Amino acid sequence: MPDSEQAEPPAAEPQASSAGVTSNTGEPSSKRQKLDHTNTTDQRERRQGIAPIKPEYLVSWDVQDGVDADAAEGTGAADGNDAGKADQQQDGGGKKAKKKQKGQNQSRSFGHFEDSFRLCNSRVLSDEFSPKTCKFGDRCNLCHDLRVYLMDGRRPDVDALNGKCPVFESYGRCPSGWKCRFVKSHSKEIQREDGRRELVLIQKGDHSELDEDQDARPGVVNVASSDVKWDLARKKVKLEKSEAYIKWLDRDSEITHKIYNRKQGTEDEPADPNQLEELRAQFVDPPFKASEKRKIYFGRETPVLAPLTTQGNLPFRRICSELGAQITYSEMAMSLPLIQGQKAEWALMKTHESELASPRFTPENGSVVEGYDNSKDLKWGAQISGNQPWVAMKAAEALARFIPHLRVIDLNCGCPIDMVYQAGAGSGLLDTPNKLEKMVRGMNAVSGEIPITVKLRTGVRDGRPTAQRLIERLAFGNPDFRDRLGAPGTAAITLHGRSRQQRYTKKANWEYIAECAALIQSYKTKRDELTDTIAQPDESTQANTGSSGKIYFVGNGDCFSHVDYFAHIASARVDSVMIARGAMIKPWIFEEIEKGQYLDKSASERLGYIEKFVRYGLEAWGSDEIGLGHTRRFLLEWLSFTCRYIPIGLLERLPPNIQDRPPMYRCRNDLETLLASTNYKDWIKISEMFLGPAHPNFTFQPKHKSNSYELDAEG
């Protein structure tokens, strides 16, 4: 969509140039100059925690309300059915504030957005005179008269996007059929020989008959069938590997507990060595060993998009992948609902075909795992959470069986949300190394060729980091059982440099991440020492075997520019960096990393990304009324982050700091000012540019307090 309001203050463009910033507005990308952030240092005292806005754009030093950063790592499913699930505030934040935030989030509602009355599925994809047979017959209470539905059952067609259906434009067919809010662009009325006029759907190219399964959409893969989800819900799916391993694990744990209790003994009755030996003799090997794993790779050239609940949906991942993200993850899925066949959780596994491409691969000498084949690698992996080994194992086996395109299965051990933590999942696993090891070992055993990775935080509480202990446990296993069971088989570990208690406050601790990275690098020596003993890990249990025995280590936290990215890799010695909020605020951070320079995106370019999100959202969720509602809802969630982006042409110094909050400021033109508004009503206005007026019953309440500053967003 063109930027119709390009007028800028006379001083704006020269000022942007004087700061060493190249603007995308007038120059092609091939001619943009590489920026040196060291040249932008201002000698004046910097206001700590406040973004350094140039004086000509500053309205006042009053700081704008911030976004709830926990919104990026919460709970809830992406299909919108659980849209109102809450993220709760951190412990220790004060009872009054905690109660207020909890109530606010739990009451979040997006209203409802559907047609006035529903058209029967037997008519949705059929021409007017040749409908399919309704399986409910006379008992069906849905509408079967197509013309009545088009006249009274739905809102008029959307005029935005030139009135053309994005799905039909891209694929030559529209799975929403007559329910599409752009149906005029792929339907017509024809006159038959008998004089009757018939409404018919248009289909371009040689396509098979449209599928009535609304989960099957063009370009979307990893779609679990309705039969699979139904069978899981009715417990008809036999997960034989998990059942066998769980049975062995229960027996093994029982013997272990007996040995531990006997070792304690008492002063009157010390432990009997013979009894301990008899118990040890009862140990048996697992029912099977882990399959050989597909080798993976993380490197300097593979920036990683973090798993982001709600925000990391399929349309957003497509945009990030196009802009240079080399590794992507699903939103965090709960293991128990997965094995119960819940539709909302399996919807998180949907992937766009663009995420099946191989990640970029230009390794430095010695950094490649032996046997790695880049042509067999892909970008997308799934993240799950679980609070018990049997739940995580069954979920891993189900994913390996029913999701055909899967790079890794990542176990979330960092989610700080109260509901997850109190259930013993997410960061609740940080204080239970034995349980965590059992989960990873079991998942590794049942996941076939798919590697298992883990995402951690530094610990549960500030000042009490536990990540180093957990990393050693994940690399080698419990010392007491290492000789018998080998290592758990962790292929990669990601560490977020904050504790659970911190959530997203304060800076991420990259010094601690560096310490853990050094620990990982020292494991090569330790592994060689183990080779000379009976404690040598069994190579069949390892994800990345060969001469290096490498466990990849990825850092996470406060990466907001290519400068941050390469500095973390150089100083912390991590293999790659995972980017979360930085990508939500400016998804072109991946493009900056690839090009090694700042990019001052114009307002019209940024609006183009919003339009692209809308088009991708309609492809993923449908172009009917419900699909438009979901697309609008997730667009608004994303805009609650993008409004935090401050164009670098407005900053006095670089690099920008993700923790800085902006003062009240105006931008270089009206459109840029609108995109910077923190008023959710302005976000709805932006959504209506591409989706038309919102449904009368649609509502949106942001996860944080947001009020527009005293400046008209449209001039």
XYZ file of C-alpha atoms in Angstrom:
715
model
C 0.000 0.000 0.000
C 1.564 3.339 -0.988
C 2.516 5.866 1.620
C 0.249 8.748 0.729
C 1.687 11.044 3.392
C 5.372 11.472 2.633
C 5.845 15.070 3.767
C 8.571 15.300 6.382
C 9.849 18.140 8.524
C 12.501 20.046 6.558
C 15.207 19.110 9.052
C 14.306 15.436 9.249
C 16.212 14.059 6.280
C 19.435 16.020 6.855
C 19.339 15.068 10.524
C 18.988 11.376 9.633
C 22.004 11.637 7.396
C 24.064 13.454 9.995
C 23.531 10.591 12.414
C 25.108 8.173 9.996
C 21.799 6.491 9.132
C 20.796 5.487 5.633
C 17.093 5.734 4.916
C 15.329 3.208 2.722
C 12.976 5.877 1.441
C 15.050 7.143 -1.468
C 17.837 4.634 -2.102
C 17.674 1.078 -3.425
C 18.926 -1.557 -1.019
C 21.986 -2.215 -3.187
C 23.172 1.346 -2.581
C 22.592 1.568 1.170
C 25.722 2.389 3.090
C 27.060 0.249 5.883
C 26.662 2.024 9.211
C 29.247 2.395 11.916
C 27.449 2.706 15.225
C 30.583 4.050 16.909
C 30.225 7.279 14.933
C 26.887 8.103 16.526
C 28.073 8.479 20.111
C 26.788 11.661 21.716
C 28.837 13.275 24.446
C 25.838 14.516 26.388
C 24.709 12.596 29.414
C 22.323 9.833 28.475
C 19.077 9.470 30.386
C 19.228 5.929 31.714
C 16.425 3.691 30.488
C 15.046 6.320 28.083
C 15.578 6.136 24.335
C 17.762 9.031 23.085
C 15.343 10.825 20.723
C 16.677 13.762 18.692
C 15.442 17.114 20.059
C 13.498 18.065 16.904
C 11.233 15.015 17.340
C 10.878 15.182 21.109
C 7.490 16.172 22.553
C 8.337 15.649 26.235
C 10.532 13.461 28.418
C 7.497 11.715 29.896
C 8.007 8.006 29.283
C 5.292 6.092 27.437
C 3.602 3.081 29.019
C 5.459 -0.117 28.217
C 4.325 -3.388 26.710
C 3.873 -6.467 28.873
C 6.948 -8.414 27.760
C 5.500 -11.621 29.169
C 3.026 -11.477 26.289
C 5.711 -13.039 24.122
C 6.193 -16.065 26.360
C 2.862 -16.983 27.843
C 0.220 -19.571 27.344
C -2.736 -20.057 25.075
C -3.346 -21.475 21.639
C -2.981 -19.724 18.358
C -6.268 -20.657 16.801
C -8.059 -18.079 18.875
C -10.211 -20.507 20.852
C -8.144 -19.898 23.959
C -7.431 -16.295 23.149
C -8.439 -15.099 26.559
C -5.952 -17.209 28.516
C -3.925 -15.054 30.808
C -0.311 -14.372 31.427
C 0.219 -13.701 35.092
C 2.680 -11.366 36.700
C 5.871 -12.396 38.375
C 6.206 -13.430 41.982
C 7.291 -10.710 44.345
C 5.676 -7.933 42.340
C 3.325 -6.988 45.143
C 0.006 -8.579 45.977
C -2.062 -5.653 44.829
C -0.344 -5.347 41.437
C -0.360 -9.101 40.928
C -4.073 -9.370 41.658
C -4.929 -6.478 39.377
C -2.868 -7.784 36.458
C -4.213 -11.288 36.905
C -7.786 -10.077 36.788
C -7.134 -7.857 33.794
C -5.590 -10.639 31.757
C -8.117 -13.290 32.681
C -10.934 -10.993 31.583
C -9.396 -10.343 28.165
C -12.008 -11.011 25.538
C -12.053 -10.567 21.770
C -15.818 -10.750 21.507
C -17.143 -12.989 18.768
C -16.950 -12.614 15.032
C -19.039 -14.875 12.865
C -21.797 -14.652 10.267
C -25.358 -13.745 11.252
C -26.328 -17.304 10.387
C -24.206 -20.157 9.103
C -24.138 -21.654 5.639
C -24.220 -25.461 5.611
C -20.878 -27.042 4.706
C -22.604 -28.956 1.912
C -23.066 -25.606 0.131
C -19.797 -23.804 0.990
C -17.704 -25.153 -1.912
C -20.479 -26.039 -4.357
C -22.060 -24.173 -7.240
C -25.617 -23.054 -6.647
C -27.364 -25.761 -8.692
C -25.059 -28.659 -7.791
C -24.769 -28.768 -4.000
C -23.407 -31.756 -2.148
C -25.749 -33.899 -0.101
C -26.170 -32.669 3.444
C -25.464 -35.610 5.745
C -27.950 -34.273 8.303
C -30.824 -34.041 5.809
C -33.987 -32.462 7.130
C -32.493 -32.319 10.620
C -29.901 -29.708 9.556
C -30.701 -26.273 10.964
C -28.084 -24.380 8.913
C -28.803 -22.310 5.835
C -29.026 -24.155 2.490
C -30.178 -21.235 0.322
C -27.045 -19.646 -1.105
C -28.654 -16.395 -2.210
C -30.354 -15.871 1.156
C -27.022 -16.426 2.903
C -25.175 -13.976 0.633
C -27.879 -11.366 1.118
C -28.622 -11.622 4.834
C -26.288 -14.146 6.487
C -22.962 -12.348 6.102
C -21.501 -8.877 5.966
C -20.786 -7.351 2.536
C -17.509 -8.053 0.778
C -14.388 -6.265 1.993
C -13.197 -3.395 -0.204
C -9.652 -3.451 1.207
C -6.844 -5.168 -0.731
C -8.650 -3.956 -3.878
C -11.469 -6.335 -3.047
C -9.403 -9.315 -4.194
C -9.042 -12.509 -2.163
C -5.339 -12.973 -1.271
C -5.744 -16.756 -1.104
C -7.296 -16.950 -4.568
C -4.652 -14.600 -5.972
C -1.846 -16.776 -4.632
C -3.211 -20.264 -5.268
C -6.029 -19.956 -7.809
C -8.588 -21.360 -5.375
C -10.116 -20.338 -2.063
C -10.949 -22.962 0.600
C -13.432 -20.553 2.236
C -15.701 -20.767 -0.821
C -18.915 -18.771 -0.506
C -18.051 -17.729 3.059
C -15.046 -15.741 1.806
C -15.355 -12.023 2.526
C -13.835 -11.406 -0.928
C -16.067 -13.923 -2.711
C -16.963 -11.535 -5.549
C -13.367 -11.813 -6.777
C -13.680 -15.572 -7.375
C -17.343 -16.107 -8.236
C -19.690 -15.128 -11.001
C -23.286 -15.504 -12.120
C -23.868 -17.383 -15.382
C -26.994 -17.990 -17.423
C -27.923 -21.586 -18.200
C -29.599 -22.790 -21.395
C -32.940 -22.990 -19.631
C -32.679 -19.297 -18.733
C -31.891 -19.783 -15.055
C -28.998 -17.813 -13.571
C -26.539 -19.735 -11.392
C -23.920 -18.576 -8.949
C -20.653 -20.466 -9.495
C -17.210 -20.416 -7.933
C -14.166 -19.729 -10.082
C -11.060 -21.874 -9.872
C -7.875 -21.122 -11.796
C -5.510 -23.745 -13.112
C -5.656 -27.509 -12.736
C -6.573 -28.046 -9.106
C -8.147 -31.011 -7.454
C -11.588 -30.536 -5.967
C -11.569 -28.228 -2.988
C -11.216 -30.040 0.327
C -13.999 -29.523 2.870
C -11.438 -29.910 5.659
C -10.807 -26.309 6.646
C -7.490 -27.309 8.244
C -6.090 -28.193 4.828
C -5.027 -24.872 3.351
C -2.788 -24.065 0.384
C 0.886 -23.875 1.293
C 0.353 -25.201 4.838
C 1.942 -28.505 5.860
C 2.198 -30.562 9.059
C -1.581 -30.685 9.350
C -2.752 -33.504 11.594
C -5.917 -35.036 10.188
C -9.220 -34.936 12.020
C -9.112 -38.726 12.288
C -5.767 -38.585 14.109
C -7.017 -36.022 16.612
C -10.254 -37.950 17.110
C -8.381 -41.205 17.709
C -6.062 -39.507 20.199
C -9.037 -38.051 22.045
C -10.648 -41.494 22.287
C -7.344 -43.124 23.301
C -7.324 -45.320 20.224
C -3.746 -44.398 19.292
C -1.217 -46.826 20.713
C 2.110 -45.175 21.505
C 3.945 -48.461 21.975
C 7.466 -47.092 22.392
C 6.415 -44.682 25.118
C 4.358 -47.309 26.936
C 7.281 -49.743 26.994
C 9.766 -47.084 28.077
C 7.466 -45.715 30.786
C 7.012 -49.197 32.220
C 10.781 -49.685 32.343
C 11.308 -46.189 33.800
C 8.833 -46.792 36.625
C 10.598 -50.010 37.567
C 14.023 -48.363 37.317
C 12.917 -45.435 39.481
C 11.509 -47.799 42.104
C 14.853 -49.607 42.411
C 16.709 -46.302 42.539
C 14.520 -45.074 45.404
C 15.112 -48.280 47.353
C 18.867 -47.940 46.953
C 18.731 -44.294 48.027
C 16.674 -45.129 51.125
C 18.994 -48.011 52.070
C 22.055 -45.791 51.674
C 20.668 -43.347 54.210
C 20.534 -45.998 56.911
C 20.535 -45.059 60.607
C 23.082 -45.011 63.392
C 21.566 -48.191 64.802
C 21.189 -49.928 61.431
C 23.779 -48.803 58.848
C 23.398 -49.682 55.184
C 24.203 -53.299 54.323
C 26.564 -53.415 51.294
C 25.235 -56.849 50.290
C 21.655 -55.602 50.198
C 22.701 -52.613 48.095
C 24.465 -54.913 45.663
C 21.397 -57.141 45.421
C 19.284 -54.132 44.559
C 21.758 -52.938 41.922
C 21.614 -56.368 40.334
C 17.913 -55.837 39.684
C 18.599 -53.028 37.193
C 17.881 -53.966 33.589
C 18.651 -52.143 30.363
C 15.991 -49.974 28.727
C 13.693 -51.859 26.359
C 15.407 -50.240 23.353
C 18.056 -47.693 22.534
C 17.477 -44.366 20.838
C 17.472 -44.403 17.064
C 20.284 -42.706 15.202
C 19.478 -39.016 15.094
C 19.469 -36.663 12.158
C 22.394 -34.272 12.579
C 21.657 -30.569 13.042
C 23.688 -27.381 12.841
C 23.758 -23.970 14.519
C 26.272 -21.339 13.454
C 27.039 -17.660 13.171
C 25.053 -17.561 9.908
C 21.899 -19.120 11.428
C 20.076 -16.529 13.593
C 17.202 -18.186 15.423
C 13.634 -16.941 15.878
C 12.500 -17.882 19.383
C 9.316 -19.829 20.150
C 6.820 -17.054 20.920
C 3.426 -17.886 22.341
C 0.625 -16.027 20.529
C 3.141 -13.858 18.679
C 5.100 -16.621 16.936
C 2.224 -17.671 14.711
C 2.576 -18.994 11.173
C 2.156 -15.645 9.313
C 4.743 -13.939 11.516
C 7.218 -16.801 11.097
C 6.785 -16.556 7.301
C 7.735 -12.885 7.395
C 10.773 -13.527 9.603
C 11.862 -16.443 7.419
C 11.667 -14.258 4.312
C 13.716 -11.584 6.084
C 16.497 -13.991 7.017
C 15.529 -16.069 10.073
C 17.275 -19.407 9.542
C 15.698 -21.412 12.379
C 12.061 -21.088 13.496
C 9.944 -22.796 16.141
C 6.281 -23.392 16.756
C 4.547 -21.678 19.603
C 4.917 -23.643 22.834
C 2.450 -26.534 22.831
C 1.275 -28.285 25.993
C 2.106 -31.998 25.943
C -1.026 -33.278 27.660
C -3.509 -31.562 25.292
C -1.424 -32.853 22.381
C -1.795 -36.478 23.379
C -5.474 -35.812 24.140
C -5.937 -34.761 20.512
C -7.054 -31.212 21.258
C -7.475 -29.280 18.036
C -6.075 -26.006 19.371
C -2.753 -27.572 20.354
C -2.285 -29.512 17.110
C -3.028 -26.291 15.201
C 0.253 -24.941 16.593
C 2.098 -27.574 14.566
C 0.981 -26.138 11.237
C 3.910 -24.965 9.170
C 4.263 -23.046 5.959
C 6.131 -24.782 3.166
C 8.720 -21.961 3.148
C 9.913 -23.178 6.572
C 10.886 -26.531 5.071
C 13.872 -24.969 3.283
C 17.365 -25.806 4.526
C 18.982 -23.186 6.776
C 21.960 -21.182 5.545
C 25.175 -23.192 5.814
C 28.607 -21.530 5.545
C 30.488 -23.087 8.472
C 33.886 -22.182 9.777
C 36.560 -24.855 9.975
C 35.869 -27.507 12.570
C 32.362 -26.328 13.436
C 30.440 -28.965 11.504
C 29.070 -32.086 13.093
C 30.317 -35.229 11.417
C 27.664 -36.605 9.085
C 25.623 -33.398 8.844
C 23.735 -33.128 5.547
C 22.388 -29.618 4.988
C 20.093 -30.789 2.186
C 18.178 -32.935 4.696
C 17.953 -30.188 7.303
C 15.030 -27.762 7.571
C 14.253 -24.559 9.431
C 11.229 -25.460 11.548
C 11.092 -27.232 14.886
C 8.391 -27.771 17.506
C 8.530 -26.706 21.145
C 6.546 -28.484 23.839
C 6.206 -28.247 27.605
C 5.431 -30.992 30.064
C 5.517 -31.634 33.787
C 6.008 -35.417 33.830
C 8.292 -37.767 31.849
C 5.415 -39.928 30.586
C 3.567 -36.894 29.196
C 6.629 -35.504 27.400
C 7.541 -38.936 25.994
C 4.091 -39.583 24.573
C 3.938 -36.104 23.068
C 7.354 -36.594 21.438
C 6.328 -39.949 19.967
C 3.041 -38.516 18.700
C 4.821 -35.617 17.014
C 7.391 -37.929 15.449
C 4.602 -40.115 14.071
C 2.078 -37.542 12.855
C 4.187 -34.484 11.932
C 6.244 -35.409 8.852
C 8.408 -32.255 8.614
C 10.163 -31.626 11.900
C 13.727 -30.477 12.560
C 13.850 -30.914 16.345
C 11.567 -31.247 19.347
C 12.502 -28.605 21.915
C 11.569 -29.025 25.577
C 10.661 -25.728 27.239
C 12.278 -25.393 30.662
C 12.081 -21.605 30.846
C 8.467 -20.435 30.624
C 7.989 -18.205 33.702
C 4.195 -17.992 33.642
C 2.622 -18.942 36.975
C 0.119 -21.409 35.530
C 2.915 -23.344 33.783
C 5.454 -23.063 36.619
C 3.054 -24.132 39.360
C 2.110 -27.217 37.348
C 5.785 -28.239 37.346
C 6.408 -27.485 33.664
C 8.446 -24.720 32.012
C 10.774 -23.101 34.544
C 9.350 -25.488 37.155
C 11.820 -28.059 35.758
C 14.867 -25.925 36.612
C 14.933 -27.220 40.200
C 14.246 -30.868 39.313
C 17.300 -32.148 37.422
C 16.394 -35.821 37.900
C 12.959 -35.361 36.359
C 14.389 -33.245 33.541
C 16.997 -35.885 32.703
C 14.333 -38.612 32.606
C 12.192 -36.499 30.296
C 14.993 -35.785 27.826
C 16.282 -39.360 27.917
C 12.808 -40.762 27.307
C 11.963 -38.266 24.565
C 15.257 -39.093 22.862
C 14.416 -42.791 22.983
C 10.977 -42.508 21.362
C 11.438 -39.648 18.867
C 12.972 -41.698 16.077
C 15.504 -39.711 14.036
C 14.316 -36.351 15.409
C 16.835 -34.750 17.830
C 15.795 -33.412 21.232
C 16.860 -29.933 22.367
C 16.232 -27.979 25.576
C 15.608 -24.298 26.372
C 16.587 -23.117 29.863
C 16.682 -20.013 32.017
C 19.531 -19.268 34.414
C 17.463 -20.502 37.340
C 14.263 -19.920 39.242
C 15.462 -17.199 41.624
C 17.792 -14.240 41.247
C 21.285 -14.878 42.520
C 20.826 -18.666 42.520
C 21.706 -19.858 39.022
C 21.300 -23.564 38.362
C 21.882 -23.686 34.606
C 25.492 -24.900 34.829
C 24.469 -27.909 36.884
C 21.607 -28.670 34.514
C 23.803 -28.319 31.434
C 26.273 -30.866 32.775
C 23.416 -33.218 33.611
C 21.955 -32.825 30.100
C 25.367 -33.407 28.523
C 26.463 -36.496 30.480
C 23.617 -37.675 32.713
C 23.568 -38.517 36.404
C 27.063 -39.639 37.510
C 25.524 -42.550 39.409
C 23.962 -44.042 36.269
C 26.209 -42.695 33.525
C 28.076 -45.965 33.113
C 24.818 -47.896 32.774
C 22.620 -45.556 30.744
C 25.006 -43.215 28.956
C 24.156 -39.587 28.265
C 20.564 -38.355 27.812
C 21.282 -37.320 24.217
C 20.701 -33.565 24.140
C 21.487 -32.149 20.699
C 21.425 -28.453 21.617
C 20.807 -26.220 24.624
C 19.454 -22.669 24.552
C 19.971 -20.469 27.607
C 17.935 -17.317 28.274
C 20.104 -15.082 30.434
C 17.429 -14.307 33.016
C 15.940 -16.130 35.964
C 12.297 -17.038 36.259
C 11.926 -14.375 38.937
C 13.283 -11.684 36.609
C 10.875 -12.421 33.785
C 12.015 -9.656 31.403
C 13.193 -7.043 33.891
C 16.837 -5.953 34.016
C 19.346 -6.916 31.372
C 19.975 -10.474 30.280
C 23.103 -11.854 31.955
C 25.388 -12.565 28.995
C 28.369 -12.959 31.339
C 26.689 -16.031 32.821
C 25.794 -17.267 29.342
C 29.492 -16.966 28.455
C 30.433 -19.024 31.521
C 28.022 -21.745 30.457
C 29.355 -21.612 26.889
C 32.876 -22.171 28.229
C 31.528 -25.098 30.231
C 30.064 -26.613 27.061
C 33.370 -26.180 25.250
C 35.206 -27.919 28.107
C 33.039 -31.006 27.634
C 35.177 -32.162 24.719
C 38.028 -32.694 27.193
C 35.730 -34.278 29.749
C 34.273 -36.550 27.085
C 37.787 -37.694 26.178
C 38.452 -38.448 29.849
C 35.271 -40.509 30.027
C 36.401 -42.456 26.979
C 39.147 -44.066 29.067
C 36.686 -45.313 31.660
C 33.663 -47.558 31.794
C 31.627 -44.353 32.047
C 32.069 -43.591 28.352
C 28.734 -42.430 26.885
C 27.207 -44.844 24.423
C 27.429 -43.100 21.047
C 24.049 -44.497 20.034
C 22.476 -42.280 22.715
C 24.082 -39.126 21.384
C 22.359 -36.721 19.012
C 25.509 -35.323 17.375
C 27.996 -38.190 17.334
C 31.372 -38.392 15.680
C 34.802 -37.117 16.564
C 33.520 -33.811 17.993
C 30.639 -35.049 20.150
C 29.336 -31.492 19.908
C 26.409 -30.084 21.852
C 25.290 -26.825 20.302
C 24.817 -23.891 22.648
C 22.573 -20.925 21.791
C 22.259 -17.712 23.809
C 19.052 -15.737 24.240
C 18.184 -12.317 25.627
C 18.167 -8.623 24.645
C 19.328 -8.984 21.041
C 18.022 -5.906 19.226
C 20.491 -5.308 16.385
C 23.167 -6.945 14.280
C 25.694 -5.287 16.596
C 24.222 -7.134 19.593
C 24.089 -10.392 17.626
C 27.713 -10.480 16.532
C 28.954 -9.095 19.868
C 27.248 -11.933 21.743
C 28.719 -14.555 19.413
C 32.197 -13.050 19.744
C 32.225 -12.400 23.498
C 30.037 -15.202 24.843
C 31.327 -17.775 22.328
C 27.857 -19.156 21.657
C 27.112 -20.981 18.408
C 24.156 -18.719 17.571
C 21.726 -16.288 19.171
C 17.981 -16.750 19.606
C 15.945 -13.575 19.099
C 12.522 -13.010 20.680
C 11.248 -9.508 21.482
C 13.760 -7.935 19.106
C 12.127 -9.782 16.212
C 8.642 -8.850 17.391
C 9.539 -5.163 17.413
C 11.472 -5.199 14.128
C 11.410 -8.479 12.185
C 13.969 -7.087 9.741
C 16.608 -7.596 12.447
C 17.384 -10.811 10.551
C 17.976 -8.785 7.398
C 20.291 -6.461 9.356
C 22.241 -9.488 10.598
C 22.580 -10.869 7.081
C 23.737 -7.521 5.661
C 25.729 -6.420 8.708
C 24.170 -2.938 8.832
C 21.328 -0.930 10.281
C 18.296 -0.478 8.040
C 16.142 2.597 8.501
C 12.867 1.216 7.217
C 10.450 3.833 5.935
C 6.879 3.966 7.175
C 5.595 2.676 3.841
C 7.949 -0.322 3.995
C 6.801 -1.128 7.514
C 3.182 -0.818 6.407
C 4.052 -3.268 3.638
C 5.051 -5.856 6.259
C 1.681 -5.332 7.951
C -0.108 -5.936 4.664
C 1.985 -9.044 4.114
C 1.021 -10.305 7.584
C -2.650 -9.802 6.714
C -2.311 -11.715 3.451
C -0.450 -14.551 5.140
C -2.985 -14.561 7.989
C -5.908 -14.944 5.598
C -4.075 -17.810 3.907
C -3.463 -19.512 7.264
C -6.771 -18.886 9.062
C -9.164 -18.367 6.173
C -10.723 -15.415 4.386
C -14.171 -15.944 5.920
C -15.515 -13.881 8.822
C -13.815 -16.036 11.454
C -10.510 -16.015 9.565
C -10.631 -12.227 9.281
C -11.315 -11.992 13.019
C -8.359 -14.195 13.912
C -6.090 -12.336 11.505
C -7.142 -8.999 12.983
C -6.667 -10.238 16.540
C -3.129 -11.548 15.960
C -2.209 -8.477 13.924
C -3.234 -6.274 16.852
C -1.172 -8.430 19.206
C 1.832 -7.886 16.919
C 1.198 -4.132 16.605
C 1.382 -3.932 20.405
C 5.080 -4.727 19.931
C 5.876 -2.949 16.658
C 4.724 0.362 18.136
C 7.828 0.186 20.336
C 10.093 0.488 17.314
C 11.832 3.866 17.115
C 13.165 4.593 13.608
C 16.928 4.812 13.889
C 16.867 8.099 11.986
C 15.223 9.590 15.082
C 17.893 8.364 17.516
C 20.860 10.435 18.634
C 23.067 7.417 19.185
C 23.298 3.743 18.312
C 22.986 0.866 18.983
C 19.406 0.989 20.272
C 18.680 -0.708 23.595
C 15.658 -3.003 23.823
C 15.208 -2.096 27.506
C 14.915 1.643 26.762
C 11.452 3.167 26.881
C 10.625 6.006 24.509
C 9.640 9.460 25.716
C 6.769 11.255 23.989
C 7.882 11.954 20.427
C 6.629 12.695 16.916
C 7.934 11.073 13.764
C 9.019 12.138 10.280
C 5.552 11.870 8.736
C 1.984 11.141 9.727
C 2.097 7.457 8.805
C 5.250 6.870 10.853
C 3.607 8.637 13.795
C 0.539 6.418 13.441
C 2.709 3.273 13.478
C 4.357 4.496 16.705
C 1.072 5.063 18.527
C 0.578 3.045 21.712
C -3.193 3.537 21.574
C -4.866 0.257 20.630
C -7.617 2.197 18.839
C -4.965 3.343 16.372
C -3.910 -0.289 15.915
C -7.500 -1.175 15.025
C -7.464 1.718 12.565
C -4.356 0.236 10.926
C -5.997 -3.190 10.727
C -9.001 -1.691 8.966
C -6.741 -0.487 6.140
C -6.408 -4.127 5.041
C -9.315 -5.984 6.644
C -12.089 -3.447 6.421
C -14.245 -2.410 9.388
C -14.083 -4.745 12.377
C -17.038 -6.980 13.172
C -19.540 -5.120 15.398
C -18.964 -7.679 18.155
C -15.153 -7.722 17.882
C -13.310 -6.288 20.876
C -9.642 -5.963 21.706
C -7.996 -5.164 25.000
C -4.183 -5.098 25.022
C -2.242 -6.996 27.672
C -0.885 -3.760 29.027
C -2.214 -0.289 29.736
C -1.742 1.859 26.661
C -2.839 5.411 26.089
C -2.056 7.522 23.064
C 0.157 10.471 23.786
C -1.085 14.012 23.327
C -0.541 14.083 19.585
C -3.013 13.356 16.827
C -1.860 10.097 15.182
C -2.944 11.360 11.780
C -1.468 14.819 12.032
